[in-house]
Tab-separated table of C-alpha atoms in Angstrom:
chain	number	residue	atom	x	y	z
A	1349	MET	CA	-0.317	-0.009	-0.070
A	1350	TRP	CA	2.908	2.472	0.871
A	1351	ARG	CA	4.024	1.826	-2.658
A	1352	LEU	CA	0.918	4.379	-3.972
A	1353	PHE	CA	2.340	6.424	-2.088
A	1354	ASP	CA	6.224	6.788	-3.263
A	1355	PRO	CA	7.054	10.037	-5.055
A	1356	ARG	CA	9.273	8.016	-7.201
A	1357	VAL	CA	12.650	10.448	-7.310
A	1358	GLU	CA	13.908	8.576	-9.901
A	1359	ARG	CA	11.942	10.544	-12.672
A	1360	PHE	CA	13.574	13.657	-11.983
A	1361	LEU	CA	16.995	12.980	-12.381
A	1362	ILE	CA	18.785	13.935	-15.494
A	1363	ALA	CA	19.923	10.518	-16.957
A	1364	ASP	CA	21.460	11.959	-19.987
A	1365	GLU	CA	23.875	14.083	-18.126
A	1366	GLY	CA	24.874	11.474	-15.670
A	1367	GLU	CA	23.068	12.824	-12.919
A	1368	VAL	CA	22.549	9.574	-9.433
A	1369	VAL	CA	21.203	9.341	-6.710
A	1370	ILE	CA	23.908	9.780	-3.503
A	1371	ASP	CA	20.981	10.026	-0.744
A	1372	GLU	CA	17.525	10.133	-0.766
A	1373	VAL	CA	16.424	11.688	2.683
A	1374	THR	CA	13.042	10.266	4.194
A	1375	LYS	CA	11.358	12.143	7.177
A	1376	HIS	CA	12.528	10.818	10.473
A	1377	TRP	CA	9.422	8.734	12.211
A	1378	ALA	CA	9.020	11.854	14.725
A	1379	ALA	CA	7.286	13.733	12.354
A	1380	ILE	CA	4.763	11.372	12.260
A	1381	VAL	CA	3.988	11.543	15.871
A	1382	LYS	CA	1.525	14.445	16.096
A	1383	PRO	CA	-0.482	12.298	13.347
A	1384	ILE	CA	-1.071	9.105	15.686
A	1385	LEU	CA	-1.822	11.277	18.690
A	1386	GLU	CA	-4.988	12.455	16.486
A	1387	LEU	CA	-5.883	8.790	15.639
A	1388	LEU	CA	-5.400	7.754	19.417
A	1389	ALA	CA	-8.102	11.075	19.656
A	1390	VAL	CA	-9.699	9.222	18.336
A	1391	VAL	CA	-10.781	6.649	21.143
A	1392	PRO	CA	-11.725	9.132	23.907
A	1393	LEU	CA	-14.253	11.232	21.778
A	1394	LEU	CA	-15.744	7.905	20.597
A	1395	ALA	CA	-16.098	7.375	23.798
A	1396	LEU	CA	-17.816	10.186	24.633
A	1397	LEU	CA	-21.036	8.667	23.130
A	1398	PHE	CA	-21.875	6.909	26.198
A	1399	TRP	CA	-22.068	10.211	28.019
A	1400	LEU	CA	-23.802	12.736	25.650
A	1401	PRO	CA	-27.831	13.016	25.313
A	1402	PRO	CA	-28.682	11.424	22.198
A	1403	ASP	CA	-29.017	14.682	20.770
A	1404	LEU	CA	-25.547	14.953	20.942
A	1405	TYR	CA	-24.465	12.154	19.199
A	1406	PHE	CA	-24.172	13.829	15.919
A	1407	ILE	CA	-20.521	15.389	17.784
A	1408	PRO	CA	-18.525	12.286	18.331
A	1409	LEU	CA	-19.613	10.649	14.932
A	1410	LEU	CA	-18.414	13.525	12.844
A	1411	GLY	CA	-15.628	14.410	14.575
A	1412	ALA	CA	-14.022	10.826	14.681
A	1413	PRO	CA	-14.167	10.786	10.517
A	1414	VAL	CA	-12.590	14.187	10.525
A	1415	LEU	CA	-9.761	13.656	13.460
A	1416	ILE	CA	-8.619	10.204	11.105
A	1417	VAL	CA	-8.752	11.798	7.613
A	1418	HIS	CA	-6.760	14.416	8.615
A	1419	ALA	CA	-4.180	12.676	10.567
A	1420	LEU	CA	-4.012	10.004	7.814
A	1421	TRP	CA	-3.675	12.504	5.300
A	1422	ARG	CA	-0.974	14.207	7.347
A	1423	ILE	CA	1.082	11.003	7.690
A	1424	ILE	CA	0.932	10.261	3.656
A	1425	GLY	CA	1.777	13.834	3.413
A	1426	VAL	CA	5.146	13.249	5.621
A	1427	ARG	CA	5.763	9.295	3.142
A	1428	MET	CA	5.802	11.738	0.209
A	1429	ASP	CA	7.955	14.467	1.279
A	1430	ARG	CA	12.033	13.497	0.107
A	1431	PHE	CA	14.617	15.104	0.191
A	1432	VAL	CA	17.514	14.010	-2.692
A	1433	VAL	CA	21.071	14.749	-2.782
A	1434	THR	CA	22.555	14.078	-6.318
A	1435	ASN	CA	25.825	14.600	-7.863
A	1436	MET	CA	24.767	17.831	-9.707
A	1437	ARG	CA	21.867	19.681	-7.078
A	1438	VAL	CA	19.791	18.719	-4.208
A	1439	PHE	CA	15.749	18.838	-4.616
A	1440	ARG	CA	12.521	18.045	-2.536
A	1441	VAL	CA	9.736	16.296	-3.689
A	1442	HIS	CA	6.543	16.715	-1.554
A	1443	GLY	CA	2.584	16.852	-1.864
A	1444	ILE	CA	0.093	14.908	-2.254
A	1445	LEU	CA	-2.291	15.839	-4.973
A	1446	SER	CA	-0.548	18.867	-6.291
A	1447	GLN	CA	3.183	17.705	-6.376
A	1448	HIS	CA	5.793	20.507	-5.322
A	1449	ILE	CA	9.206	20.221	-6.781
A	1450	ALA	CA	12.248	22.424	-5.149
A	1451	THR	CA	15.640	22.477	-6.614
A	1452	MET	CA	19.033	24.012	-5.972
A	1453	PRO	CA	22.071	23.582	-7.887
A	1454	ILE	CA	25.025	22.380	-5.768
A	1455	SER	CA	27.151	25.726	-6.802
A	1456	ARG	CA	24.434	27.678	-4.831
A	1457	ILE	CA	24.426	25.939	-1.508
A	1458	LEU	CA	26.890	28.153	0.667
A	1459	ASP	CA	26.316	27.121	4.059
A	1460	VAL	CA	24.462	23.891	5.988
A	1461	SER	CA	23.127	24.529	9.258
A	1462	VAL	CA	22.268	21.311	11.686
A	1463	LEU	CA	20.057	22.060	14.488
A	1464	LYS	CA	19.179	19.479	16.899
A	1465	PRO	CA	16.545	20.101	19.271
A	1466	PHE	CA	17.373	18.556	22.948
A	1467	ILE	CA	14.052	16.002	21.659
A	1468	GLY	CA	16.158	15.022	18.442
A	1469	ARG	CA	19.485	14.353	20.337
A	1470	ILE	CA	17.863	11.844	22.127
A	1471	PHE	CA	15.979	10.225	19.063
A	1472	GLY	CA	18.813	10.672	16.314
A	1473	PHE	CA	17.091	13.253	14.149
A	1474	GLY	CA	17.452	17.442	13.370
A	1475	HIS	CA	16.786	19.812	10.932
A	1476	PHE	CA	18.502	21.120	7.976
A	1477	ILE	CA	18.841	25.099	7.337
A	1478	PHE	CA	20.549	25.896	4.066
A	1479	GLU	CA	22.141	29.122	3.098
A	1480	SER	CA	21.838	29.511	-0.540
A	1481	ALA	CA	21.991	32.702	-2.979
A	1482	ALA	CA	18.409	32.005	-4.262
A	1483	GLN	CA	17.128	31.885	-0.380
A	1484	ASP	CA	14.383	29.554	-2.273
A	1485	GLN	CA	11.815	28.360	0.847
A	1486	GLY	CA	10.979	25.338	-0.802
A	1487	LEU	CA	14.422	24.084	0.377
A	1488	ARG	CA	15.733	26.584	2.996
A	1489	GLU	CA	14.686	24.017	5.857
A	1490	ILE	CA	14.427	20.669	5.806
A	1491	ARG	CA	12.856	18.898	8.978
A	1492	PHE	CA	13.253	15.700	10.629
A	1493	VAL	CA	16.141	14.656	9.013
A	1494	GLY	CA	17.103	10.849	10.413
A	1495	ASN	CA	20.840	10.613	11.325
A	1496	PRO	CA	21.255	14.420	10.600
A	1497	ASN	CA	25.516	14.595	11.271
A	1498	ALA	CA	26.407	11.800	8.245
A	1499	ARG	CA	24.103	13.092	6.173
A	1500	SER	CA	25.308	16.753	6.565
A	1501	LEU	CA	29.137	14.841	5.390
A	1502	THR	CA	27.568	13.813	2.513
A	1503	ILE	CA	26.494	17.130	1.373
A	1504	GLN	CA	29.770	18.327	2.277
A	1505	ARG	CA	31.364	15.712	0.294
A	1506	VAL	CA	29.210	16.309	-3.055
A	1507	ILE	CA	30.399	19.920	-2.732
A	1508	GLN	CA	34.054	19.181	-2.375
A	1509	ARG	CA	33.913	16.703	-5.448
A	1510	SER	CA	31.805	19.224	-7.463
A	1511	GLY	CA	34.998	21.283	-7.346
A	1512	VAL	CA	32.916	24.059	-6.091
A	1513	ARG	CA	34.846	24.730	-3.006
A	1514	GLY	CA	38.132	23.200	-4.309
A	1515	THR	CA	40.823	23.933	-1.790
A	1516	THR	CA	43.248	26.665	-3.083
A	1517	VAL	CA	46.789	26.064	-2.311
A	1518	ARG	CA	48.569	29.347	-1.568
A	1519	GLU	CA	52.210	29.896	-1.615
A	1520	PRO	CA	53.683	30.866	1.534
A	1521	THR	CA	54.184	34.347	2.042
A	1522	ARG	CA	57.741	35.185	1.681
A	1523	PRO	CA	59.394	38.397	3.343
A	1524	THR	CA	60.656	40.747	1.041
A	1525	PHE	CA	64.734	41.620	1.517
A	1526	LEU	CA	66.801	44.330	0.212
A	1527	PRO	CA	69.086	42.936	-2.243
A	1528	LYS	CA	72.792	42.536	-0.628
A	1529	ALA	CA	75.166	44.527	-1.691
A	1530	ALA	CA	77.830	43.876	-3.919
A	1531	PRO	CA	81.799	44.075	-3.372
A	1532	THR	CA	82.961	47.424	-3.725
A	1533	THR	CA	85.905	46.449	-5.647
A	1534	GLY	CA	88.013	47.223	-9.001
A	1535	ALA	CA	86.342	49.045	-11.393
A	1536	MET	CA	82.778	47.859	-10.659
A	1537	ALA	CA	83.262	50.363	-6.979
A	1538	SER	CA	81.080	53.022	-6.654
A	1539	VAL	CA	84.144	56.108	-6.034
A	1540	THR	CA	84.077	58.892	-3.202
A	1541	LEU	CA	85.985	61.628	-3.481
A	1542	PRO	CA	87.062	62.989	0.002
A	1543	PRO	CA	86.165	66.610	0.235
A	1544	THR	CA	88.682	69.161	-0.102
A	1545	SER	CA	89.756	71.690	1.943
A	1546	ASN	CA	87.742	74.560	0.459
A	1547	GLU	CA	84.732	72.244	0.059
A	1548	PRO	CA	81.718	72.570	2.888
A	1549	SER	CA	81.043	69.548	5.011
A	1550	SER	CA	78.410	66.908	4.712
A	1551	GLU	CA	74.861	67.753	4.861
A	1552	SER	CA	74.259	65.929	8.118
A	1553	GLY	CA	75.982	68.695	10.021
A	1554	VAL	CA	78.900	66.827	11.454
A	1555	PRO	CA	82.151	68.973	11.126
A	1556	GLN	CA	84.433	67.770	8.881
A	1557	GLU	CA	87.392	67.009	11.649
A	1558	GLN	CA	84.903	64.585	13.234
A	1559	GLN	CA	84.178	62.423	10.079
A	1560	ALA	CA	85.417	58.561	9.851
A	1561	PRO	CA	89.471	58.619	8.241
A	1562	PHE	CA	89.234	57.647	4.640
A	1563	ASP	CA	90.652	54.396	3.755
A	1564	GLN	CA	93.581	55.510	1.101
A	1565	ASP	CA	93.676	52.222	-0.002
A	1566	GLN	CA	90.114	51.869	-1.157
A	1567	VAL	CA	89.796	55.331	-2.222
A	1568	ARG	CA	91.004	56.797	-5.708
A	1569	THR	CA	91.591	60.607	-5.734
A	1570	GLY	CA	91.546	62.406	-8.589
A	1571	PRO	CA	89.616	62.114	-11.952
A	1572	ILE	CA	88.002	58.730	-13.294
A	1573	GLU	CA	89.479	58.101	-16.905
A	1574	THR	CA	86.425	57.124	-19.327
A	1575	VAL	CA	88.070	54.453	-21.703
A	1576	PRO	CA	85.654	53.581	-24.969
A	1577	PRO	CA	85.939	49.538	-25.097
A	1578	SER	CA	88.130	48.328	-27.386
A	1579	GLY	CA	88.611	44.411	-28.448
A	1580	ALA	CA	92.513	45.400	-28.858
A	1581	ARG	CA	92.932	46.246	-25.163
A	1582	ASN	CA	93.965	43.395	-22.719
A	1583	ASP	CA	93.721	44.783	-18.885
A	1584	THR	CA	94.489	41.271	-17.824
A	1585	TRP	CA	97.652	41.155	-15.788
A	1586	PRO	CA	99.070	38.919	-12.968
A	1587	GLY	CA	96.990	39.731	-10.098
A	1588	ALA	CA	94.387	41.139	-11.317
A	1589	GLU	CA	91.796	39.263	-10.023
A	1590	SER	CA	92.899	40.150	-5.884
A	1591	VAL	CA	91.953	43.496	-6.506
A	1592	GLY	CA	88.649	43.652	-8.994
A	1593	VAL	CA	89.603	44.720	-12.000
A	1594	PRO	CA	87.468	43.062	-14.993
A	1595	PRO	CA	89.013	43.287	-18.413
A	1596	ALA	CA	87.884	46.755	-20.493
A	1597	SER	CA	85.730	45.310	-22.673
A	1598	PHE	CA	83.032	44.401	-19.516
A	1599	HIS	CA	83.250	48.022	-18.471
A	1600	PRO	CA	83.842	51.150	-19.818
A	1601	ASN	CA	84.739	52.519	-17.056
A	1602	LYS	CA	88.856	52.076	-16.057
A	1603	VAL	CA	89.630	52.213	-12.528
A	1604	TRP	CA	92.763	51.388	-11.283
A	1605	PRO	CA	93.139	51.409	-7.829
A	1606	ARG	CA	95.988	52.398	-5.700
A	1607	PRO	CA	99.338	49.898	-5.214
A	1608	ARG	CA	98.780	47.647	-2.714
A	1609	ARG	CA	102.092	46.011	-1.226
A	1610	ASP	CA	100.379	42.499	-0.959
A	1611	VAL	CA	99.754	42.155	-4.774
A	1612	PRO	CA	101.900	42.788	-8.061
A	1613	GLN	CA	101.773	45.764	-9.511
A	1614	PRO	CA	100.398	46.348	-12.794
A	1615	PRO	CA	102.442	46.645	-16.008
A	1616	GLU	CA	103.150	50.483	-17.400
A	1617	ASP	CA	100.487	51.214	-20.319
A	1618	PRO	CA	103.363	51.725	-23.204
A	1619	ASP	CA	100.256	53.932	-25.679
A	1620	GLY	CA	98.890	56.553	-22.279
A	1621	THR	CA	95.717	54.904	-22.202
């Protein structure tokens, strides 16, 4: 008999697109407690026939069938109310004579809340509250869901597998460091000329006599001679690597450091360049 009131949710699947049912949720038995209490209320209502006067017999005789029909109608409505989770969407089918179908794609689900009242924690049921972009009232609240924790995890797995909430792997934030200064030796070094006696002191306001002394071995006094690069010139001489003098073809500025006692001396340039 109950098969007559089966909504047959497979009729609403998009079979040609590969849609399959992941979970079909029926109402928990707690949803039919009130209709059953209505059926039980028929017994005391019919018992009034023994105490009512004959003129009032019609009250229990008419009230009992109304309670029975109303209770059975509610039980059948609970039986035909189905909430279905597929690999593409969630939808709800409910209604007896007129059927209502509410559908929401997986991509529209923003959050799923599980509400378990005290009685629900005892008997194992809860209520689903969906937060979606559409806010469809037909799917916003699904009541009397059995085993709500496991079914909530099922919905979360479907959302993750559909790629809607794909895990984004972010690269760790790397601290930004200033580039390390290159060694200031040879022709690539920046040349700092010491101030002469008639030049003012630095902008910092420190007197000239209080400034740090200059290392004459690292600072070249006099103008820098600019020599255009030439393939015929060769500035490679024994010991040039130790003072950091690159070939002239690498850098156009020719800066000869002051002679040192611990390195070989450069040869004399015959052409004067």
